[in-house]
Coordinates of C-alpha atoms in Angstrom, one line a residue:
X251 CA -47.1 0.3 -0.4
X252 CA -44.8 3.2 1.4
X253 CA -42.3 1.7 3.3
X254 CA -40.4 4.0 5.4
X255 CA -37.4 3.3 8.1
X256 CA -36.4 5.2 11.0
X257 CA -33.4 2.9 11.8
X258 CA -30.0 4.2 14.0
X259 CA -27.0 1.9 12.8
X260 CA -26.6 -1.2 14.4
X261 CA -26.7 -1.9 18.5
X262 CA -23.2 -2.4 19.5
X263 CA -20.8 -2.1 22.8
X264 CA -22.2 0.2 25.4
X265 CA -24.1 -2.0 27.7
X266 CA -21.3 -4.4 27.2
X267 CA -18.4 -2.6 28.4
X268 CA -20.3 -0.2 30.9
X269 CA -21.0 -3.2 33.0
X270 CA -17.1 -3.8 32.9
X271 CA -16.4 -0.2 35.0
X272 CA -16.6 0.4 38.7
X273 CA -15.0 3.3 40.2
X274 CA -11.7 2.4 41.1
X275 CA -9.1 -0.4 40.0
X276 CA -10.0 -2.4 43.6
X277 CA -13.8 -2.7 43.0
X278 CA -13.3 -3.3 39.3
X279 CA -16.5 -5.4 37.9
X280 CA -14.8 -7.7 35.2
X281 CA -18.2 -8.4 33.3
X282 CA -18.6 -12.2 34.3
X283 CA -22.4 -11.7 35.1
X284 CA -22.7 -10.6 31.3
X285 CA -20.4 -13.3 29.6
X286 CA -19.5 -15.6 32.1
X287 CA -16.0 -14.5 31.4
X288 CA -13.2 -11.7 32.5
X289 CA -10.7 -9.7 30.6
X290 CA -7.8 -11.1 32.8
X291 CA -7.8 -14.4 31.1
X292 CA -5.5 -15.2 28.2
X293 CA -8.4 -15.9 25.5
X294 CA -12.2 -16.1 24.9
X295 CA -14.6 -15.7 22.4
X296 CA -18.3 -15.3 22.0
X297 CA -21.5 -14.0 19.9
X298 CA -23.1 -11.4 21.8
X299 CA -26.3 -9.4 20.7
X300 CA -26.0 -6.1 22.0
X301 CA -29.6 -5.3 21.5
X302 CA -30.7 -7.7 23.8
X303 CA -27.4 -7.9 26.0
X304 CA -27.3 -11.7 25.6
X305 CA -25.0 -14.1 24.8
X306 CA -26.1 -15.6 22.0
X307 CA -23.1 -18.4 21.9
X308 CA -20.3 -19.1 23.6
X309 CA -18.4 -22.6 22.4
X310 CA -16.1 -22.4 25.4
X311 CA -18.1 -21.1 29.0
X312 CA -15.2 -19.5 31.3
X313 CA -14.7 -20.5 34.8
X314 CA -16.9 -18.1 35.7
X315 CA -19.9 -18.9 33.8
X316 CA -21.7 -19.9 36.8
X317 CA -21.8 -16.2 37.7
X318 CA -23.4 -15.0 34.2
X319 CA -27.3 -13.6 35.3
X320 CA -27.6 -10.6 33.1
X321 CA -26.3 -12.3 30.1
X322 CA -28.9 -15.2 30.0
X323 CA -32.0 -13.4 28.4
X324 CA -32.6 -12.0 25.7
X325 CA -34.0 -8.3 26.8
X326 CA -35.5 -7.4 23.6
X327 CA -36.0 -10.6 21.7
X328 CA -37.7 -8.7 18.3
X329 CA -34.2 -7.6 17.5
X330 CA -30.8 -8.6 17.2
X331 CA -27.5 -7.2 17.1
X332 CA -25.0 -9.6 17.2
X333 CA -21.3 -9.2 16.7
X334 CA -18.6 -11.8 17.3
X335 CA -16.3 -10.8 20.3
X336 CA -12.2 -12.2 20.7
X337 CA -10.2 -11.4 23.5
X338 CA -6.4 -12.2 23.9
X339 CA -4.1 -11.1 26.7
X340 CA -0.8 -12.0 25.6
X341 CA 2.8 -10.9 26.5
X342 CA 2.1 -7.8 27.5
X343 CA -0.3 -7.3 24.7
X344 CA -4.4 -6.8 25.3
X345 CA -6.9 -7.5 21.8
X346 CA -10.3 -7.3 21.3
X347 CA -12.0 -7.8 18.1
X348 CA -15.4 -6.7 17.5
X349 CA -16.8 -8.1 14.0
X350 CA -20.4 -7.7 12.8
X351 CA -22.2 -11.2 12.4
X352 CA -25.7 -9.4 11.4
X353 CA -28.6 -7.6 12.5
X354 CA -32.2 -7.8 12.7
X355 CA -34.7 -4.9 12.8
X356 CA -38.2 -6.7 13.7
X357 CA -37.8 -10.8 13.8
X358 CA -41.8 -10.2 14.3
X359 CA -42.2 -8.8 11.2
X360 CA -42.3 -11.0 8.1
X361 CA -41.0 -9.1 6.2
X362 CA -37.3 -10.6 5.2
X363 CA -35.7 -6.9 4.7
X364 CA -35.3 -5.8 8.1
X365 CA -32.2 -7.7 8.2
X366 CA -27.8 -6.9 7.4
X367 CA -25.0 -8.5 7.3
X368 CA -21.8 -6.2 6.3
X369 CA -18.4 -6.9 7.4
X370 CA -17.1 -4.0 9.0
X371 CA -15.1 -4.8 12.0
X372 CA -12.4 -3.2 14.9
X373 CA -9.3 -4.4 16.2
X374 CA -8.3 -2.5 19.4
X375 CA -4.6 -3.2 21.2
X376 CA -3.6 -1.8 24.4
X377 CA 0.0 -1.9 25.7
X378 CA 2.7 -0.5 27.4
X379 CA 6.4 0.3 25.6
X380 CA 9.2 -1.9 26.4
X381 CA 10.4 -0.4 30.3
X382 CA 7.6 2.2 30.9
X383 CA 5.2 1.3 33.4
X384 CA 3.6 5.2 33.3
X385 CA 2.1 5.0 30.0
X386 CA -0.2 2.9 28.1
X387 CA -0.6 2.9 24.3
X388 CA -3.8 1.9 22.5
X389 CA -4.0 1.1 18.5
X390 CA -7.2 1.6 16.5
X391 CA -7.4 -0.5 13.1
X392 CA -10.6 -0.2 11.6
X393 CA -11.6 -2.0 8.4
X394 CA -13.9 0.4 6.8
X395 CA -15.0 -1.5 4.4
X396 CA -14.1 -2.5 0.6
X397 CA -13.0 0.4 -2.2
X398 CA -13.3 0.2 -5.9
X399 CA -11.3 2.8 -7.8
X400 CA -10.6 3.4 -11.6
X401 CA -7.8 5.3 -13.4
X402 CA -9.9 7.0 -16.2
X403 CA -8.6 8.0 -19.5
X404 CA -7.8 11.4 -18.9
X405 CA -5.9 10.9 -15.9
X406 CA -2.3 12.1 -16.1
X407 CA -1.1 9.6 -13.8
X408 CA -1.7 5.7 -14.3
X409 CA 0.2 3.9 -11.7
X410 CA -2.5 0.9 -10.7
X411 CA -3.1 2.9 -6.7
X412 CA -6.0 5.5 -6.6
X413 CA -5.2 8.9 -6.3
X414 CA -7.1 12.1 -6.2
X415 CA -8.2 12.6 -9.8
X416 CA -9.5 8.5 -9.8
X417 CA -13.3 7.3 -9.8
X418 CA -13.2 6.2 -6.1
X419 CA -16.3 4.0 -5.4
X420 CA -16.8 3.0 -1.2
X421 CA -18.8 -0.3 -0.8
X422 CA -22.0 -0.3 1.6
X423 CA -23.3 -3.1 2.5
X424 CA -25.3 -2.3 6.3
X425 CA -28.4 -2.6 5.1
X426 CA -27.8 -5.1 2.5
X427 CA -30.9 -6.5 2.5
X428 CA -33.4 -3.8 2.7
X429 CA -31.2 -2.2 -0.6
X430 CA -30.9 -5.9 -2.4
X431 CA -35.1 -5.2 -1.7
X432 CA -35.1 -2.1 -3.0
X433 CA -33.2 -2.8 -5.9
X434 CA -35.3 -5.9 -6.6
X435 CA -38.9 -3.5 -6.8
X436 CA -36.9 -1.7 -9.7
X437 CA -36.1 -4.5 -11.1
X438 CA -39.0 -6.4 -11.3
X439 CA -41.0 -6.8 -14.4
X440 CA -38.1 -5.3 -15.9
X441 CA -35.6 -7.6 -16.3
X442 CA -35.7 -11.5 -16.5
X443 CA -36.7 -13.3 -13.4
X444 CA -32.5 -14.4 -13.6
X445 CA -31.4 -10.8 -13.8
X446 CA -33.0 -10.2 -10.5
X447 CA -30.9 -10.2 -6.9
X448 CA -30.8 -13.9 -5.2
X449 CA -32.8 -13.0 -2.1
X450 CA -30.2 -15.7 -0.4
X451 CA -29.1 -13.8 3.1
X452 CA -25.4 -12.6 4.2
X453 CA -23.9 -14.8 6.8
X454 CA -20.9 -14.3 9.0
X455 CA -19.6 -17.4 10.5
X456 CA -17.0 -17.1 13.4
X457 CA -13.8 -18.5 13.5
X458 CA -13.2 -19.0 17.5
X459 CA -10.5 -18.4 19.2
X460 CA -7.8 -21.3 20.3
X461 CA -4.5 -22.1 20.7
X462 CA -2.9 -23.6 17.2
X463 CA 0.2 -24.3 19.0
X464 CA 2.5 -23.2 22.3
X465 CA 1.9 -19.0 22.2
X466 CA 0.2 -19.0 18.7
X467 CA -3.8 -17.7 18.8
X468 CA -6.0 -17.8 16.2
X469 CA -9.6 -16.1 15.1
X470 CA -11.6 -14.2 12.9
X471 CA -15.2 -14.6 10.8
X472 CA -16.2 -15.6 7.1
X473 CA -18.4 -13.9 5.6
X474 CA -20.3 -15.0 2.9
X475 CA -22.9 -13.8 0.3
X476 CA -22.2 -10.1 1.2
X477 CA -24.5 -7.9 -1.3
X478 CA -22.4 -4.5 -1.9
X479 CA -23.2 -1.4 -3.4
X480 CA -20.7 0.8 -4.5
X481 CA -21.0 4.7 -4.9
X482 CA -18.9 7.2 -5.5
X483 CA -17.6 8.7 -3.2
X484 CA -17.8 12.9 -4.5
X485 CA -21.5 11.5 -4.4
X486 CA -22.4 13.7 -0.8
X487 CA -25.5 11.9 0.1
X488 CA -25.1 8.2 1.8
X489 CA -27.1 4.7 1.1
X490 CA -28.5 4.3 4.7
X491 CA -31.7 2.7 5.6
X492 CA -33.9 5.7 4.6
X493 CA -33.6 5.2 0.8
X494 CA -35.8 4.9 -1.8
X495 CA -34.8 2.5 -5.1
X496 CA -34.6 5.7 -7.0
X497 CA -31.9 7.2 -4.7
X498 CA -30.7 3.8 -4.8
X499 CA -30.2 3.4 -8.2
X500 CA -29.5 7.4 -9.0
X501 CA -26.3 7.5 -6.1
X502 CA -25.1 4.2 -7.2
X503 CA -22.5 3.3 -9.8
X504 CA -22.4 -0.9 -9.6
X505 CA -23.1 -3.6 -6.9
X506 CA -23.0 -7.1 -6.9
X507 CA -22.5 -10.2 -4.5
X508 CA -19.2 -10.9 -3.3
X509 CA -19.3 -14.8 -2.5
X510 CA -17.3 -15.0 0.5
X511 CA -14.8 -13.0 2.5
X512 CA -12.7 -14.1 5.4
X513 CA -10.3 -12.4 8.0
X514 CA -8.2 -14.6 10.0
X515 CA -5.8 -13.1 12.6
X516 CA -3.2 -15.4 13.8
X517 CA -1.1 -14.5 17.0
X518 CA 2.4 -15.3 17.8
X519 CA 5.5 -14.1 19.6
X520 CA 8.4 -14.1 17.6
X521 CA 12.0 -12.6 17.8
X522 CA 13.2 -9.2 17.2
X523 CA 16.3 -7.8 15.7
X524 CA 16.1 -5.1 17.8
X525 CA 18.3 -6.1 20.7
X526 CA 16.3 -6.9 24.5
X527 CA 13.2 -6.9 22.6
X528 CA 10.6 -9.3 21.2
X529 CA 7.6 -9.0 18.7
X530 CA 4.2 -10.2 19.3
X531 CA 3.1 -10.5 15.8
X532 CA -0.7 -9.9 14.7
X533 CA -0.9 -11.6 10.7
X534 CA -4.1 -10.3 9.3
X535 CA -5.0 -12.5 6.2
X536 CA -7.6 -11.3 3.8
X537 CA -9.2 -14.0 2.2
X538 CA -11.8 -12.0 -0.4
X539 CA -13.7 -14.8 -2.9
X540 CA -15.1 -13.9 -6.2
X541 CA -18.1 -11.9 -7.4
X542 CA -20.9 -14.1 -8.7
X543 CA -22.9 -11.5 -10.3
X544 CA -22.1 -8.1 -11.0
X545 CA -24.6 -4.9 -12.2
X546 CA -23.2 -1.7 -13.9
X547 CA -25.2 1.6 -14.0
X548 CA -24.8 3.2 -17.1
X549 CA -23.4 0.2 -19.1
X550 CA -25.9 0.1 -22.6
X551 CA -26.5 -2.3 -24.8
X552 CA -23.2 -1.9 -26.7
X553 CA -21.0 -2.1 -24.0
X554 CA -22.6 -4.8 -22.3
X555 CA -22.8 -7.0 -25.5
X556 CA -19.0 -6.5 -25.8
X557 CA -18.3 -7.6 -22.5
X558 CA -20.3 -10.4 -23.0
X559 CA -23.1 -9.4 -20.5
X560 CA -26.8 -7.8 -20.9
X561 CA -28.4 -4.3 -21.1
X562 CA -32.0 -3.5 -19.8
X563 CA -33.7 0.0 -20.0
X564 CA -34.7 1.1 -16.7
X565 CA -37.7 3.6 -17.1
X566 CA -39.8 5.9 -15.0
X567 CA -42.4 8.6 -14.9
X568 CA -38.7 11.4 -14.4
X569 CA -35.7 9.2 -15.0
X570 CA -34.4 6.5 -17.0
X571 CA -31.4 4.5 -16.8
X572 CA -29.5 1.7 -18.7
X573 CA -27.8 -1.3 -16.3
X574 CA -25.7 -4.2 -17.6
X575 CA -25.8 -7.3 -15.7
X576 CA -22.8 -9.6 -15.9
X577 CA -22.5 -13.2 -14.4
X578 CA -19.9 -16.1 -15.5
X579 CA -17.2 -14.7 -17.6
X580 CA -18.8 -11.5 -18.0
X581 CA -18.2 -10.4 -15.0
X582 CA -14.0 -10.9 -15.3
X583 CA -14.3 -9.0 -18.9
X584 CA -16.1 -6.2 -17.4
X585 CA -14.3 -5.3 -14.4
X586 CA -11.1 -6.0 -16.2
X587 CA -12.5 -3.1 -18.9
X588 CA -10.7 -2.9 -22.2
X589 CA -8.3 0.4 -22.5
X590 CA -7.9 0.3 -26.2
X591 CA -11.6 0.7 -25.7
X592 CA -11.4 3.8 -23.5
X593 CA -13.7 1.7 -20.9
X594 CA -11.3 1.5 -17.6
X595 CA -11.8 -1.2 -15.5
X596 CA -12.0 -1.8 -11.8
X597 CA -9.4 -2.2 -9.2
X598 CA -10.2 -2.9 -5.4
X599 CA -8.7 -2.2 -2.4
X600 CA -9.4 -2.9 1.2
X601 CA -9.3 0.3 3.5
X602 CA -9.2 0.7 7.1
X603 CA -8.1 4.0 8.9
X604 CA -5.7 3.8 12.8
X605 CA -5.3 5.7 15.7
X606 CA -3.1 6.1 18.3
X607 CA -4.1 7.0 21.6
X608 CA -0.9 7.7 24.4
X609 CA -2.4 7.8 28.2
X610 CA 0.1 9.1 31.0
X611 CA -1.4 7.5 34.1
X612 CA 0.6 10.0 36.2
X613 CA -1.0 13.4 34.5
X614 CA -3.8 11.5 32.8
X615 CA -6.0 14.6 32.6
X616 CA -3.4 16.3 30.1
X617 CA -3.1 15.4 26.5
X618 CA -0.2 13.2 25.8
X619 CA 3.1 16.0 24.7
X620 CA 5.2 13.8 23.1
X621 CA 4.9 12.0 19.7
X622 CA 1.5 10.7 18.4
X623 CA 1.9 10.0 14.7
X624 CA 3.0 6.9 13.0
X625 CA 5.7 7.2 10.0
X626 CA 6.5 5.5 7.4
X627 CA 9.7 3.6 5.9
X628 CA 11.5 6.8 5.0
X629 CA 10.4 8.4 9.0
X630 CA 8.5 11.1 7.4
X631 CA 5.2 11.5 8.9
X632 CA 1.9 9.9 7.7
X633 CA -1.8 11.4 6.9
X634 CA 0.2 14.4 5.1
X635 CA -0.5 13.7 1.7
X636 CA -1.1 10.9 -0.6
X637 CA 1.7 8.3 -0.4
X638 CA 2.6 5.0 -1.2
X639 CA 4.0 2.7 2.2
X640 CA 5.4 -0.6 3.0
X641 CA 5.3 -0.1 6.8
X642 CA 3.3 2.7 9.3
X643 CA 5.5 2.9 12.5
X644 CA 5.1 4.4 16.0
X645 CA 8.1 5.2 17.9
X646 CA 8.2 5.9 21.9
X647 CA 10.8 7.7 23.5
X648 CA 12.7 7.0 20.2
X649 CA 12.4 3.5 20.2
X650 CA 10.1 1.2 18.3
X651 CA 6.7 0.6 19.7
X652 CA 4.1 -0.2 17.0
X653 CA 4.3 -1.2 13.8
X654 CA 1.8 -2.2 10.7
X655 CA 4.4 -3.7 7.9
X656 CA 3.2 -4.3 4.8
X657 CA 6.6 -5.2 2.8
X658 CA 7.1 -8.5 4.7
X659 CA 4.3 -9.8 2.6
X660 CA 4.4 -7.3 -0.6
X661 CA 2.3 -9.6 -2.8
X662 CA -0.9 -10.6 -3.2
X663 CA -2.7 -14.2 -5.0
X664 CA -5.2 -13.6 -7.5
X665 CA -7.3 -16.7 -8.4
X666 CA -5.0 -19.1 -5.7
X667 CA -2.5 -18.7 -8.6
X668 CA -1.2 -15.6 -9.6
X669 CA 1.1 -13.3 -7.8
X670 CA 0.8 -9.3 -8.4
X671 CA 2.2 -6.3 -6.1
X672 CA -0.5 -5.4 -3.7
X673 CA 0.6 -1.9 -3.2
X674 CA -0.4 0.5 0.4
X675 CA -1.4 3.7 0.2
X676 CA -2.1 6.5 1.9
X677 CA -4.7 8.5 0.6
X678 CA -5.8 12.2 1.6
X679 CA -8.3 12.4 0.9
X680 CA -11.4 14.4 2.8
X681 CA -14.1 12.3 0.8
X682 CA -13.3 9.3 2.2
X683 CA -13.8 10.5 5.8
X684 CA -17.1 11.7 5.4
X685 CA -18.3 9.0 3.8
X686 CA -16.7 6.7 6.3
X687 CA -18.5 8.8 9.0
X688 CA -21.9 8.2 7.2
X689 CA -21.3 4.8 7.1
X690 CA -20.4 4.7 11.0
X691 CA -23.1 6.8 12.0
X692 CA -21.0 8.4 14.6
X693 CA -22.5 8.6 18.4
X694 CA -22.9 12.1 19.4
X695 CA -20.8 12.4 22.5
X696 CA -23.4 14.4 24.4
X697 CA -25.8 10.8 24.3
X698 CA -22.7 8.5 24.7
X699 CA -23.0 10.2 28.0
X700 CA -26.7 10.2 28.7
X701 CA -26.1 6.3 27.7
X702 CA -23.2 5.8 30.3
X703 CA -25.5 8.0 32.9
X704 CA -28.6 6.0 32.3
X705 CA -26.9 2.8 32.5
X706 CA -25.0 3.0 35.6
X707 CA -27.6 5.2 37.6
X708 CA -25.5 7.9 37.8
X709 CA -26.2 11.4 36.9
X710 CA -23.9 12.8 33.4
X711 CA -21.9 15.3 36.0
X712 CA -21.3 12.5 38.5
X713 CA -19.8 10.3 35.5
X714 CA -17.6 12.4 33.5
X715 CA -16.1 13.1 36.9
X716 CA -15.4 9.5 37.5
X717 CA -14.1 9.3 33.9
X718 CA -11.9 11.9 34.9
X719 CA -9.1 10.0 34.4
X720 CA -9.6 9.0 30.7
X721 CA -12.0 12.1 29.8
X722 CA -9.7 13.1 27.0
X723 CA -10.3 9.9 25.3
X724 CA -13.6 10.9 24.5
X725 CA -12.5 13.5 21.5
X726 CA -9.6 11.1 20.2
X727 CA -11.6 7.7 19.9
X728 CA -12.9 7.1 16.8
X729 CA -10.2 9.5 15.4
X730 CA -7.8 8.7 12.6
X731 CA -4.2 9.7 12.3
X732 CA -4.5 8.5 8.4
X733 CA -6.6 6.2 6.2
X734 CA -4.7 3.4 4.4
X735 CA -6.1 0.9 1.7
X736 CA -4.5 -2.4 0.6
X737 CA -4.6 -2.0 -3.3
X738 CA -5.1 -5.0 -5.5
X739 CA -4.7 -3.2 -9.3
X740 CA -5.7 -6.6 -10.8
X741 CA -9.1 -7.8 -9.7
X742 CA -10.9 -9.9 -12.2
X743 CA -13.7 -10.2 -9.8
X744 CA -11.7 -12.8 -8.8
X745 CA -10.4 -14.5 -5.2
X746 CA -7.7 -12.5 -3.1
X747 CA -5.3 -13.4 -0.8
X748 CA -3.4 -11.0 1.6
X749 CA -2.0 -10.6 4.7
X750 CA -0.7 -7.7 6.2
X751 CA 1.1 -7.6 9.9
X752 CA 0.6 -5.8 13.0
X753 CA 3.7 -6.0 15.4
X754 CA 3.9 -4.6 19.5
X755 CA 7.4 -4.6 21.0
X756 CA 8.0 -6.1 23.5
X757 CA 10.7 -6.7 26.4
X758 CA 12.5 -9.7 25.3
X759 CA 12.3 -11.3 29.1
X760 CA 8.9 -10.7 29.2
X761 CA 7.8 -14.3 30.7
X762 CA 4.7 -14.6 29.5
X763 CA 3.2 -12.9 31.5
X764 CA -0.4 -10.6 30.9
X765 CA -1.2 -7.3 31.5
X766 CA -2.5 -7.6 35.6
X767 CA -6.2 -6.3 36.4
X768 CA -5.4 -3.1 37.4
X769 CA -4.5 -1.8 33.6
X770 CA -8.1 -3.6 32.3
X771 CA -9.7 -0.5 34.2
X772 CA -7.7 2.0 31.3
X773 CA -8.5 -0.4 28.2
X774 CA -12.3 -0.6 29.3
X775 CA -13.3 3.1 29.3
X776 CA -11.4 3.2 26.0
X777 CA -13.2 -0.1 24.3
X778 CA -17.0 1.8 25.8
X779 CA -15.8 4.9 23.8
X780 CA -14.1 3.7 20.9
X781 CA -16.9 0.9 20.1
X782 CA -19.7 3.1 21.4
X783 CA -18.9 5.3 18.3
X784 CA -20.5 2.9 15.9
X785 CA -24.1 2.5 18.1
X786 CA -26.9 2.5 19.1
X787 CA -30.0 0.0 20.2
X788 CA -32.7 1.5 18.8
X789 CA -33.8 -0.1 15.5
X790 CA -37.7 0.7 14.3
X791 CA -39.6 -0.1 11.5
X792 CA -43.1 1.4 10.3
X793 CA -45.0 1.1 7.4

């Protein structure tokens, strides 16, 4: 059978937040005939499938859930897209987090491929800097995904972070189940009925947002049973849904099943000593389980044996291949390697790239003029060249803004025992971009706009002029100033723990109070654009 996939990356955001825009601050639709809910309340969450615009769950209906039409049915009920959606408006600080539960191509279809579950995920703040009223900030973190890297044997410099000269390897795992799939055909009749992928799906499970305590918010999704392939990343072409199990297997260099993997953000407001200010504190913990089976191409029946694995011979009509399958302990000794050996092991990292985006509400047709990088401990700037950090910083009008500190928690838990350094880094490196930008499958602007037109009824001219405003956002969303990985040196294959922080300033007397309605109107057009850049609805499947 010829199976071929015509498949755009997963439906996300644009019917969402278009609904959210009306002309002008005064006439402002807040959304509550999508959701039932409003960005002018403190928190929400919900499951949303933006292939269907439908809520799929919300554990909490807002007050205004009465007024939800367009959110009730399902308009395309053969396919899903369904991410998790948080809100928090807090001191002065607006969130939203955007997390992939999974996707469904044809639920018609029988055919248990046509389905993914990959934990890619966007956390976008908007705020304004202690005192200024005229400009607004807004902070892209985006977790890109999970990075193996290796220091090989000839490299000059072993110092447990990946540079340059290392085996970088980018985990997929979109299409996770169409590649388990396609990996499965190679497989079969090959290798023992036990060697073969469990056909068990990915799940991402939702942790809701609620109040812990007095001013501290918590939320975030667990994902489990995640099936990822890593390739390398000097390897040009991408692992999208248009594969075959040759490419598969040819652009691949291991994958395996990660058992679970959690992100939990916890919110709080804490003090500063800066003096007049506070800090409203975003802890990101990274909660990555263990692998439960593990495949290496390459690894023969030597090298597998010593690690206490399995080899099989892979053969066809033009190639041939040898992969070593590892469960149990094997799959510690392998990834661990064996130097003496000359057979480097793995290391992972998590990655995520930011942005910063600086409106001026007064001359918001201009770029920004002042300062738009973030800099590190030593105030150099970052994105120049590869660099180890404990803390990216933004300054406004010389005074702290923004900062992502990674010193406050400079270890990391291997195994819920061990403590190692979990070093930051920087890395420059242009192969990570494009392959980041595969993965995303970036929107062309030119149909973000036909998407916006078609949706509101208004012709492409008549929109950009209403987006006037925030027109410049367009090119810098979806932008990175720098990409930054988490490393963890020792993996094992085993659990991780780590928690990184994001911190806003904020005026110390700030009261409590939220950001007022008239500012949602700037953070909306940026959440269409910014989330708009991973979409689109169109998911087909022919045979």
């Amino acid at each position: 059978m010829n199976n071929k996939k015509k498949v755009s990356f997963i439906a996300i955001t644009a019917l969402f937040f278009v609904s959210l825009i009306s002309a002008t601050p005064s006439t402002l639709a807040y959304g509550e005939d999508i959701f039932g809910h409003n960005l002018s309340e403190e928190k929400w969450s919900l499951i949303y499938d933006f292939a269907g615009s439908q809520v799929v769950s919300d554990p909490n209906p807002g007050p205004l859930s009465e007024n939800m039409t367009e959110g009730k049915d399902d308009d395309i009920p053969n396919i899903d897209s369904n991410f998790f959606v948080a809100w928090n408006n807090f001191q002065n600080v607006q969130s939203l987090y955007l997390a992939m539960q999974n996707f469904t191509w044809d639920i018609d279809e029988s055919n248990s491929t046509l389905y993914g579950c990959a934990p890619y995920q966007l956390l976008l703040q908007h705020f304004r800097p202690p005192g200024q009223t005229q400009y607004h900030i807004f902070i892209e973190n985006w977790f890109d995904g999970l990075l193996a890297y290796r220091e090989l044997g000839d490299d000059a410099t072993k110092n447990d972070v990946p540079d340059e000269e290392d085996a970088l390897y980018l985990g997929w795992s979109y299409y996770s189940e169409y590649h388990k799939w396609l990996v499965n055909r190679v497989f079969k009749n090959r290798v023992p009925d036990y060697a073969l992928i469990d056909d068990e799906k990915g799940t991402g499970t939702p942790i809701h947002i609620e109040e812990v305590q007095d001013g501290v918010y918590k939320y975030g999704i667990t994902y489990e049973n995640i099936f990822i392939l890593w390739k390398k990343l000097n390897i040009t072409e991408g692992l999208d849904n248009t594969v075959t199990s040759i490419e598969v297997m040819n652009r691949c260099s291991a994958f395996g099943i990660l058992s679970e993997l959690t992100f939990e953000f916890v919110v709080s407001l804490e003090d500063s000593e800066i003096e007049d200010l506070s800090e409203v504190t975003t802890t990101t913990e990274y909660d990555i389980g263990e692998m439960s089976e593990f495949w290496v191409i390459g690894d023969n029946e030597t090298r597998a044996n010593y690690f206490g694995g399995e080899s099989y011979d892979i053969t066809f009509p033009d190639s041939s291949f040898n992969v070593g399958y590892y469960n149990n302990s094997g799959i510690k000794n392998r990834i661990d390697g064996n130097e003496s050996q000359g057979i480097p092991g793995f290391s992972l990292a998590v990655l995520n790239h930011a942005n910063i985006i600086v409106v001026d509400r007064e001359d918001p047709d201009e770029d920004y003029s002042g300062e738009t990088d973030f800099i590190d401990q030593t105030g150099d700037s970052l994105g120049v060249e590869t660099k180890n950090i404990t803390e990216a910083q933004y300054d406004f009008a010389d005074q702290p803004a923004y900062k992502l500190d990674f010193a406050s928690k400079p270890n990391y838990t291997l195994n819920g025992e061990e403590e190692y350094p979990a070093p930051t880094r920087v890395l420059k490196n242009e192969a990570v971009k494009s392959n980041v930008t595969m993965q995303s499958d970036f929107f062309l602007k030119v149909k973000l706009a036909e998407l916006i037109a078609n949706t509101t009824g208004a012709s492409e001219g008549n929109w950009f002029e209403r987006l006037k405003f925030y027109g410049r956002m367009l090119s810098e969303l979806g932008g990175s100033k720098f990409f930054y990985m988490t490393c963890f040196p020792k993996w094992s294959g085993g659990t991780i723990t780590q928690d990184p922080q994001f911190t806003v300033y904020v005026p110390a007397q700030n009261g409590g109070r939220r950001i007022p309605g008239f500012e949602i109107a700037t953070l909306t057009v940026v959440s269409l654009v910014s989330v708009s850049i991973i979409l689109l609805a169109k998911h087909k499947f022919k045979k």
